[in-house]
Amino acid sequence: MRNVHLLGVSALALAIAAPAYAQTSAADNNSIAEIVVTATKREQTLQDVPISVAVTGQQTIERAQVRDLIDLQSVVPSLKVSQFNATGQTNFVIRGFGNGNGNDGIESSVGVFIDGVYRSRSAAALDDLPEVERIEVLRGPQSTLFGKNVSAGAISIVTKKPQFEFGGKIEGTYGNYNTRQLKGTITGPLSDTLAARLSASVNKRDGFFTNTTTGNDVNDRDRWSIRGDVLWEPTDKTSFRVIADYNKINETCCGVTSIYNGPATLAIAAVLKKPISDTTRIFDRNVIFNTDPSNKLSGKGISGQLDHDFGFAKLTAITAYRKQTSSSFQDIDFTGADISNNRTANAIKTFTQEVRLASSGDGPLNWLIGGFYQNEKLDTGRTITYGSDVRGFAEALSGPVPATLLGALPATLRPALTGRSNLYALEFLQSLATPTLVRPGSTYFQAGQGLNDYYNMKQKSYSLFGQVDYAVTDKLTLTGGLAYMNDEKNARSNVVMNDPFSALNLGAVPQFPALGLPGNLYSALGALQFFYGNDPTHGPVNYPNASESGRLKGDKVTYAVRAAYDFGAINAYVSYSTGWKAGAYNLSSDSRPPNANGVGRTAKPEDVSVYELGVKANFPGGYANVAVFKQSIKGFQSNAFTGLGYSLVNAGEESVKGFELDSAWRPVQWLNLAASVTYLDPKYDSFTGAACVTFDTVRCPVDPATGRRPNFRNLTGDTPAGIPKWNFSTSATINHDIGDTWSGYARVEYDYSSKVQLTETVSPALASYDMNIVNASLGVISKASQLEISLWARNLTNDKSLISAFPTVAQDGSYSGYPNAPRTYGVTVRKSF
């Protein structure tokens, strides 16, 4: 089949990397060389892999200052990566699909693999990247080859193997915000058949934000990692690779600021006299916490990969064990008042095993079969406690005792409640009936009360997969893939509520009819029930129990079919593929028994299907590729943060149709141009169980009898939030020889995303943003000494936008958000040997 460039190849990656590729003749000086990938679990060139995959090479990673997967999105337009209120809360989205952030019971729809090892939680992929050969981003469901939780796509990171020639690299970076990074790698032979590589990095930076209450930085960097890699090749047919790594993060994260102060937040300033954020200056990057947040995360693991060539086929077996722990502390009211604090922690132990056999040979038939197994144990939870200012805050929200109540009371009781709050009145009237249980002013909303919200889950899953490629003619190749996936989760909750006010059934509170009080006297206090107020039991129901097994099991067969045809200068393919992601547990305090009036314990599996048509064309010095697709997810696992917990429900169906255009052109040897465009048109085809919100008064009206809104609203026909309609990326790179021993380059990149509502739980009037990012670098290279010095800048124009937004915790009608990173710049010195 004639070589043409695969649709979806990262234009930016090729534009930057092309100057490093060797040209075979003067006539080829403007050409872009081939890239080898393993997107289909076997080595193939991009030109021969008719799927949508973006590839970022080592030179792109270095010159574009891609330090971790969060930075990767700047060179892969269809990928979006966001970090929220903790170092380990990172979300990956491909073509608008992705979830799993914040709720440990949900696995991401985008699978992350490092050297073939599946990372089950997104936080596991945050350590600074080691010596990387390439990063492949596969768009669309990949279940027939990767099997595990890749219903939206996959990110595959391939690191450099140990070499049998001594060499290495050391790199130092210094930039604004006191950025200091040092990383290095060294490799060489230990014997004729044994080679090793040792890599390490230290990454430190002052914070982007200042906590005006304490004066300390927030959103700093403080992480280090070390990685050992040994390669044994006893014969030319057998190799065995062992990788062990350890990384640690200890950071003050993350910066959150108010974007709208509702009545509850304004009461903190007016009544408690505590500072709150100025919502007219959200990009001053000043935050107000009464204590600094903290995040600690560590990850370690070991993997072994065996490769053996039987002649007719090649065997690959990858065994891995990983352990990740994290803990965080945060002032979750995001004000100068001491209202509520949150401590979270988790521990995840994961064992995975993959075995696959891929055919060898040049015949018309190629095949691959394999299997994958995962066994994981997860312990996770949080403790939310009220602070010293919570009582005054609750009394302010409850409002003063109305004149109608005072007038209904006997004259002897009126002085005790005159000028008091409704909350105090509740305690006072209850104390008349139960004086030993309730004391006015010291029963509800006391410091130390709150919620212990803990869970553990054990998961076993496996998949069997296979794929066959058959060259019908020299120009036509047909592909078929099949996978069977099986997943079982066993979960247990241990939730203890220490908030006696939330435990009240306000509708059943004695109404003292002899006093002539109205039946709905306490309905106005319903909004103060921060936990389980919308649950008939007004308290947690732990599981397993008599009616809930705590077990979730499912299986699915997925498949993919594809036809690729070589027309000569133009190649085309058409494909249909399906994907599946297992059901999920809602491991948060919004979890309710199935028969309760609230969010269920679990979400059903996701079923994905995608139709795709791709056309790829080469022309002198470049290429232009386009893919048109329609992708849908039935049962999309919506995981909306509602202020204290997560609303985990299945959307009936969410779909997106669109196209991706990638092009690169090298008109002359010293100039590389590239451009990529992604257009997405998403829609909720059916979604009747979306979380209710304050700002949607039509679909979420307040019930005057209870003071509460419905749990759900209908978003059928609406456009899903967080998916920009247009994404555009373009770059230009100039390369120039400076004498015989030096060369230089200059590069500029522009990334654009159209304006979009960030999340369904915040009004689009408050949280709709576009993105206009300019990155640039300028460098010189000494060919003789293998020394490179570069000046770089990210977000050069200091574009300001929010990454995401959410309803402010325990402050109904207020909203908070995460500002993006400001302009950063620095100098990097890199020495190879």
Short mmCIF file of N, CA, C and O in Angstrom, two decimals, residues 31-94:
data_model
loop_
_atom_site.label_atom_id
_atom_site.label_comp_id
_atom_site.label_asym_id
_atom_site.label_seq_id
_atom_site.Cartn_x
_atom_site.Cartn_y
_atom_site.Cartn_z
N SER A 31 10.33 16.99 2.27
CA SER A 31 9.38 15.94 2.63
C SER A 31 9.34 15.75 4.14
O SER A 31 10.21 16.19 4.88
N ILE A 32 8.27 15.09 4.59
CA ILE A 32 8.09 14.76 6.00
C ILE A 32 8.22 13.25 6.14
O ILE A 32 7.53 12.49 5.45
N ALA A 33 9.10 12.80 7.00
CA ALA A 33 9.43 11.38 7.06
C ALA A 33 8.35 10.58 7.79
O ALA A 33 7.47 11.12 8.45
N GLU A 34 8.45 9.26 7.65
CA GLU A 34 7.50 8.35 8.28
C GLU A 34 7.74 8.26 9.79
O GLU A 34 8.83 8.46 10.27
N ILE A 35 6.66 7.92 10.52
CA ILE A 35 6.73 7.72 11.97
C ILE A 35 6.18 6.34 12.27
O ILE A 35 5.13 5.95 11.75
N VAL A 36 6.87 5.59 13.10
CA VAL A 36 6.42 4.26 13.50
C VAL A 36 5.64 4.36 14.80
O VAL A 36 6.07 5.02 15.75
N VAL A 37 4.45 3.72 14.85
CA VAL A 37 3.61 3.75 16.04
C VAL A 37 3.18 2.33 16.38
O VAL A 37 3.37 1.39 15.60
N THR A 38 2.58 2.18 17.55
CA THR A 38 2.06 0.88 17.98
C THR A 38 0.58 1.01 18.35
O THR A 38 0.10 0.37 19.27
N ALA A 39 -0.14 1.85 17.63
CA ALA A 39 -1.54 2.12 17.93
C ALA A 39 -2.40 0.86 17.84
O ALA A 39 -3.42 0.75 18.53
N THR A 40 -2.01 -0.10 16.99
CA THR A 40 -2.77 -1.34 16.84
C THR A 40 -2.07 -2.52 17.51
O THR A 40 -2.28 -3.67 17.14
N LYS A 41 -1.24 -2.23 18.52
CA LYS A 41 -0.50 -3.23 19.30
C LYS A 41 0.54 -3.96 18.46
O LYS A 41 1.00 -5.03 18.83
N ARG A 42 0.91 -3.41 17.31
CA ARG A 42 2.01 -3.91 16.52
C ARG A 42 2.67 -2.71 15.86
O ARG A 42 2.06 -1.66 15.67
N GLU A 43 3.96 -2.84 15.54
CA GLU A 43 4.67 -1.72 14.93
C GLU A 43 4.23 -1.54 13.48
O GLU A 43 4.31 -2.47 12.69
N GLN A 44 3.75 -0.34 13.18
CA GLN A 44 3.36 0.02 11.82
C GLN A 44 3.67 1.50 11.62
O GLN A 44 3.77 2.26 12.59
N THR A 45 3.81 1.90 10.37
CA THR A 45 3.95 3.33 10.12
C THR A 45 2.58 3.98 10.20
O THR A 45 1.54 3.33 10.01
N LEU A 46 2.58 5.26 10.49
CA LEU A 46 1.32 5.99 10.55
C LEU A 46 0.54 5.89 9.25
O LEU A 46 -0.69 5.84 9.24
N GLN A 47 1.29 5.82 8.14
CA GLN A 47 0.63 5.76 6.84
C GLN A 47 -0.17 4.49 6.66
O GLN A 47 -1.11 4.45 5.86
N ASP A 48 0.19 3.44 7.36
CA ASP A 48 -0.46 2.15 7.19
C ASP A 48 -1.50 1.86 8.26
O ASP A 48 -2.04 0.77 8.31
N VAL A 49 -1.76 2.81 9.14
CA VAL A 49 -2.71 2.58 10.24
C VAL A 49 -3.93 3.47 10.03
O VAL A 49 -3.91 4.64 10.39
N PRO A 50 -4.98 2.95 9.44
CA PRO A 50 -6.15 3.77 9.10
C PRO A 50 -7.08 3.99 10.30
O PRO A 50 -8.24 3.56 10.30
N ILE A 51 -6.56 4.61 11.34
CA ILE A 51 -7.37 5.05 12.47
C ILE A 51 -6.94 6.46 12.81
O ILE A 51 -5.88 6.92 12.37
N SER A 52 -7.73 7.14 13.60
CA SER A 52 -7.44 8.52 13.95
C SER A 52 -6.52 8.55 15.17
O SER A 52 -6.95 8.22 16.28
N VAL A 53 -5.27 8.92 14.96
CA VAL A 53 -4.29 8.94 16.04
C VAL A 53 -3.37 10.14 15.86
O VAL A 53 -2.94 10.44 14.76
N ALA A 54 -3.12 10.85 16.94
CA ALA A 54 -2.18 11.96 16.94
C ALA A 54 -0.90 11.51 17.63
O ALA A 54 -0.95 10.85 18.67
N VAL A 55 0.23 11.85 17.06
CA VAL A 55 1.52 11.42 17.60
C VAL A 55 2.37 12.63 17.91
O VAL A 55 2.54 13.52 17.07
N THR A 56 2.91 12.67 19.10
CA THR A 56 3.81 13.74 19.52
C THR A 56 5.16 13.12 19.83
O THR A 56 5.27 12.24 20.68
N GLY A 57 6.20 13.57 19.14
CA GLY A 57 7.54 13.02 19.30
C GLY A 57 8.36 13.74 20.36
O GLY A 57 7.95 14.75 20.93
N GLN A 58 9.56 13.21 20.60
CA GLN A 58 10.41 13.73 21.65
C GLN A 58 10.78 15.20 21.42
O GLN A 58 10.76 16.00 22.34
N GLN A 59 11.11 15.56 20.18
CA GLN A 59 11.53 16.92 19.93
C GLN A 59 10.40 17.91 20.17
O GLN A 59 10.60 19.00 20.70
N THR A 60 9.18 17.53 19.81
CA THR A 60 8.03 18.37 20.10
C THR A 60 7.86 18.55 21.60
O THR A 60 7.61 19.65 22.09
N ILE A 61 7.97 17.46 22.33
CA ILE A 61 7.80 17.51 23.79
C ILE A 61 8.82 18.47 24.41
O ILE A 61 8.50 19.26 25.29
N GLU A 62 10.04 18.42 23.92
CA GLU A 62 11.09 19.26 24.50
C GLU A 62 10.92 20.72 24.10
O GLU A 62 10.99 21.62 24.95
N ARG A 63 10.70 20.99 22.84
CA ARG A 63 10.64 22.38 22.39
C ARG A 63 9.33 23.07 22.73
O ARG A 63 9.28 24.29 22.88
N ALA A 64 8.26 22.31 22.86
CA ALA A 64 6.98 22.90 23.24
C ALA A 64 6.80 22.94 24.75
O ALA A 64 5.73 23.33 25.23
N GLN A 65 7.82 22.51 25.52
CA GLN A 65 7.76 22.52 26.98
C GLN A 65 6.56 21.73 27.50
O GLN A 65 5.81 22.17 28.38
N VAL A 66 6.36 20.52 26.94
CA VAL A 66 5.33 19.62 27.43
C VAL A 66 5.89 18.88 28.63
O VAL A 66 6.68 17.95 28.49
N ARG A 67 5.50 19.32 29.83
CA ARG A 67 6.07 18.78 31.06
C ARG A 67 5.27 17.61 31.62
O ARG A 67 5.79 16.79 32.35
N ASP A 68 3.98 17.58 31.35
CA ASP A 68 3.14 16.46 31.78
C ASP A 68 1.94 16.39 30.85
O ASP A 68 1.86 17.11 29.86
N LEU A 69 1.01 15.51 31.16
CA LEU A 69 -0.12 15.30 30.26
C LEU A 69 -1.05 16.51 30.21
O LEU A 69 -1.81 16.67 29.25
N ILE A 70 -1.01 17.37 31.21
CA ILE A 70 -1.82 18.58 31.16
C ILE A 70 -1.33 19.49 30.04
O ILE A 70 -2.12 20.14 29.34
N ASP A 71 -0.01 19.54 29.84
CA ASP A 71 0.54 20.36 28.77
C ASP A 71 0.31 19.75 27.39
O ASP A 71 0.37 20.46 26.38
N LEU A 72 0.08 18.44 27.32
CA LEU A 72 -0.01 17.76 26.04
C LEU A 72 -1.13 18.28 25.17
O LEU A 72 -1.03 18.27 23.93
N GLN A 73 -2.19 18.79 25.78
CA GLN A 73 -3.34 19.25 24.99
C GLN A 73 -2.99 20.40 24.06
O GLN A 73 -3.70 20.63 23.07
N SER A 74 -1.89 21.12 24.33
CA SER A 74 -1.54 22.23 23.46
C SER A 74 -1.04 21.77 22.11
O SER A 74 -1.00 22.56 21.16
N VAL A 75 -0.65 20.51 21.98
CA VAL A 75 -0.18 20.00 20.70
C VAL A 75 -1.12 18.93 20.13
O VAL A 75 -0.86 18.39 19.06
N VAL A 76 -2.20 18.62 20.84
CA VAL A 76 -3.21 17.67 20.34
C VAL A 76 -4.57 18.34 20.51
O VAL A 76 -5.18 18.27 21.58
N PRO A 77 -5.08 19.03 19.50
CA PRO A 77 -6.29 19.85 19.65
C PRO A 77 -7.52 19.08 20.11
O PRO A 77 -8.37 19.66 20.80
N SER A 78 -7.66 17.82 19.74
CA SER A 78 -8.85 17.07 20.11
C SER A 78 -8.81 16.54 21.54
O SER A 78 -9.79 15.97 22.02
N LEU A 79 -7.68 16.74 22.24
CA LEU A 79 -7.52 16.29 23.62
C LEU A 79 -7.65 17.48 24.56
O LEU A 79 -7.01 18.51 24.36
N LYS A 80 -8.44 17.33 25.61
CA LYS A 80 -8.56 18.34 26.65
C LYS A 80 -8.24 17.70 28.00
O LYS A 80 -8.78 16.64 28.34
N VAL A 81 -7.36 18.36 28.75
CA VAL A 81 -6.93 17.86 30.05
C VAL A 81 -7.11 18.97 31.07
O VAL A 81 -6.63 20.08 30.87
N SER A 82 -7.79 18.67 32.18
CA SER A 82 -8.06 19.69 33.20
C SER A 82 -7.72 19.15 34.58
O SER A 82 -8.02 18.00 34.90
N GLN A 83 -7.08 19.99 35.40
CA GLN A 83 -6.84 19.68 36.81
C GLN A 83 -7.71 20.59 37.65
O GLN A 83 -7.75 21.79 37.43
N PHE A 84 -8.39 20.00 38.64
CA PHE A 84 -9.36 20.77 39.40
C PHE A 84 -8.87 21.03 40.82
O PHE A 84 -7.80 21.55 41.02
N ASN A 85 -9.65 20.64 41.84
CA ASN A 85 -9.37 21.11 43.18
C ASN A 85 -8.35 20.28 43.94
O ASN A 85 -8.11 20.53 45.12
N ALA A 86 -7.73 19.32 43.29
CA ALA A 86 -6.67 18.55 43.94
C ALA A 86 -5.71 18.06 42.87
O ALA A 86 -6.08 17.90 41.71
N THR A 87 -4.47 17.81 43.27
CA THR A 87 -3.45 17.37 42.32
C THR A 87 -3.89 16.11 41.59
O THR A 87 -3.61 15.93 40.41
N GLY A 88 -4.58 15.22 42.30
CA GLY A 88 -4.98 13.96 41.69
C GLY A 88 -6.30 14.01 40.95
O GLY A 88 -6.75 12.99 40.43
N GLN A 89 -6.96 15.17 40.89
CA GLN A 89 -8.24 15.27 40.21
C GLN A 89 -8.05 15.86 38.83
O GLN A 89 -8.12 17.07 38.63
N THR A 90 -7.77 15.00 37.90
CA THR A 90 -7.48 15.43 36.53
C THR A 90 -8.39 14.65 35.57
O THR A 90 -8.57 13.45 35.71
N ASN A 91 -8.92 15.37 34.59
CA ASN A 91 -9.89 14.78 33.69
C ASN A 91 -9.39 14.85 32.25
O ASN A 91 -8.86 15.87 31.82
N PHE A 92 -9.54 13.73 31.52
CA PHE A 92 -9.14 13.65 30.12
C PHE A 92 -10.38 13.55 29.25
O PHE A 92 -11.29 12.76 29.54
N VAL A 93 -10.41 14.34 28.18
CA VAL A 93 -11.56 14.36 27.28
C VAL A 93 -11.03 14.29 25.85
O VAL A 93 -10.13 15.04 25.47
N ILE A 94 -11.60 13.39 25.03
CA ILE A 94 -11.26 13.27 23.62
C ILE A 94 -12.54 13.38 22.81
O ILE A 94 -13.52 12.68 23.08
#
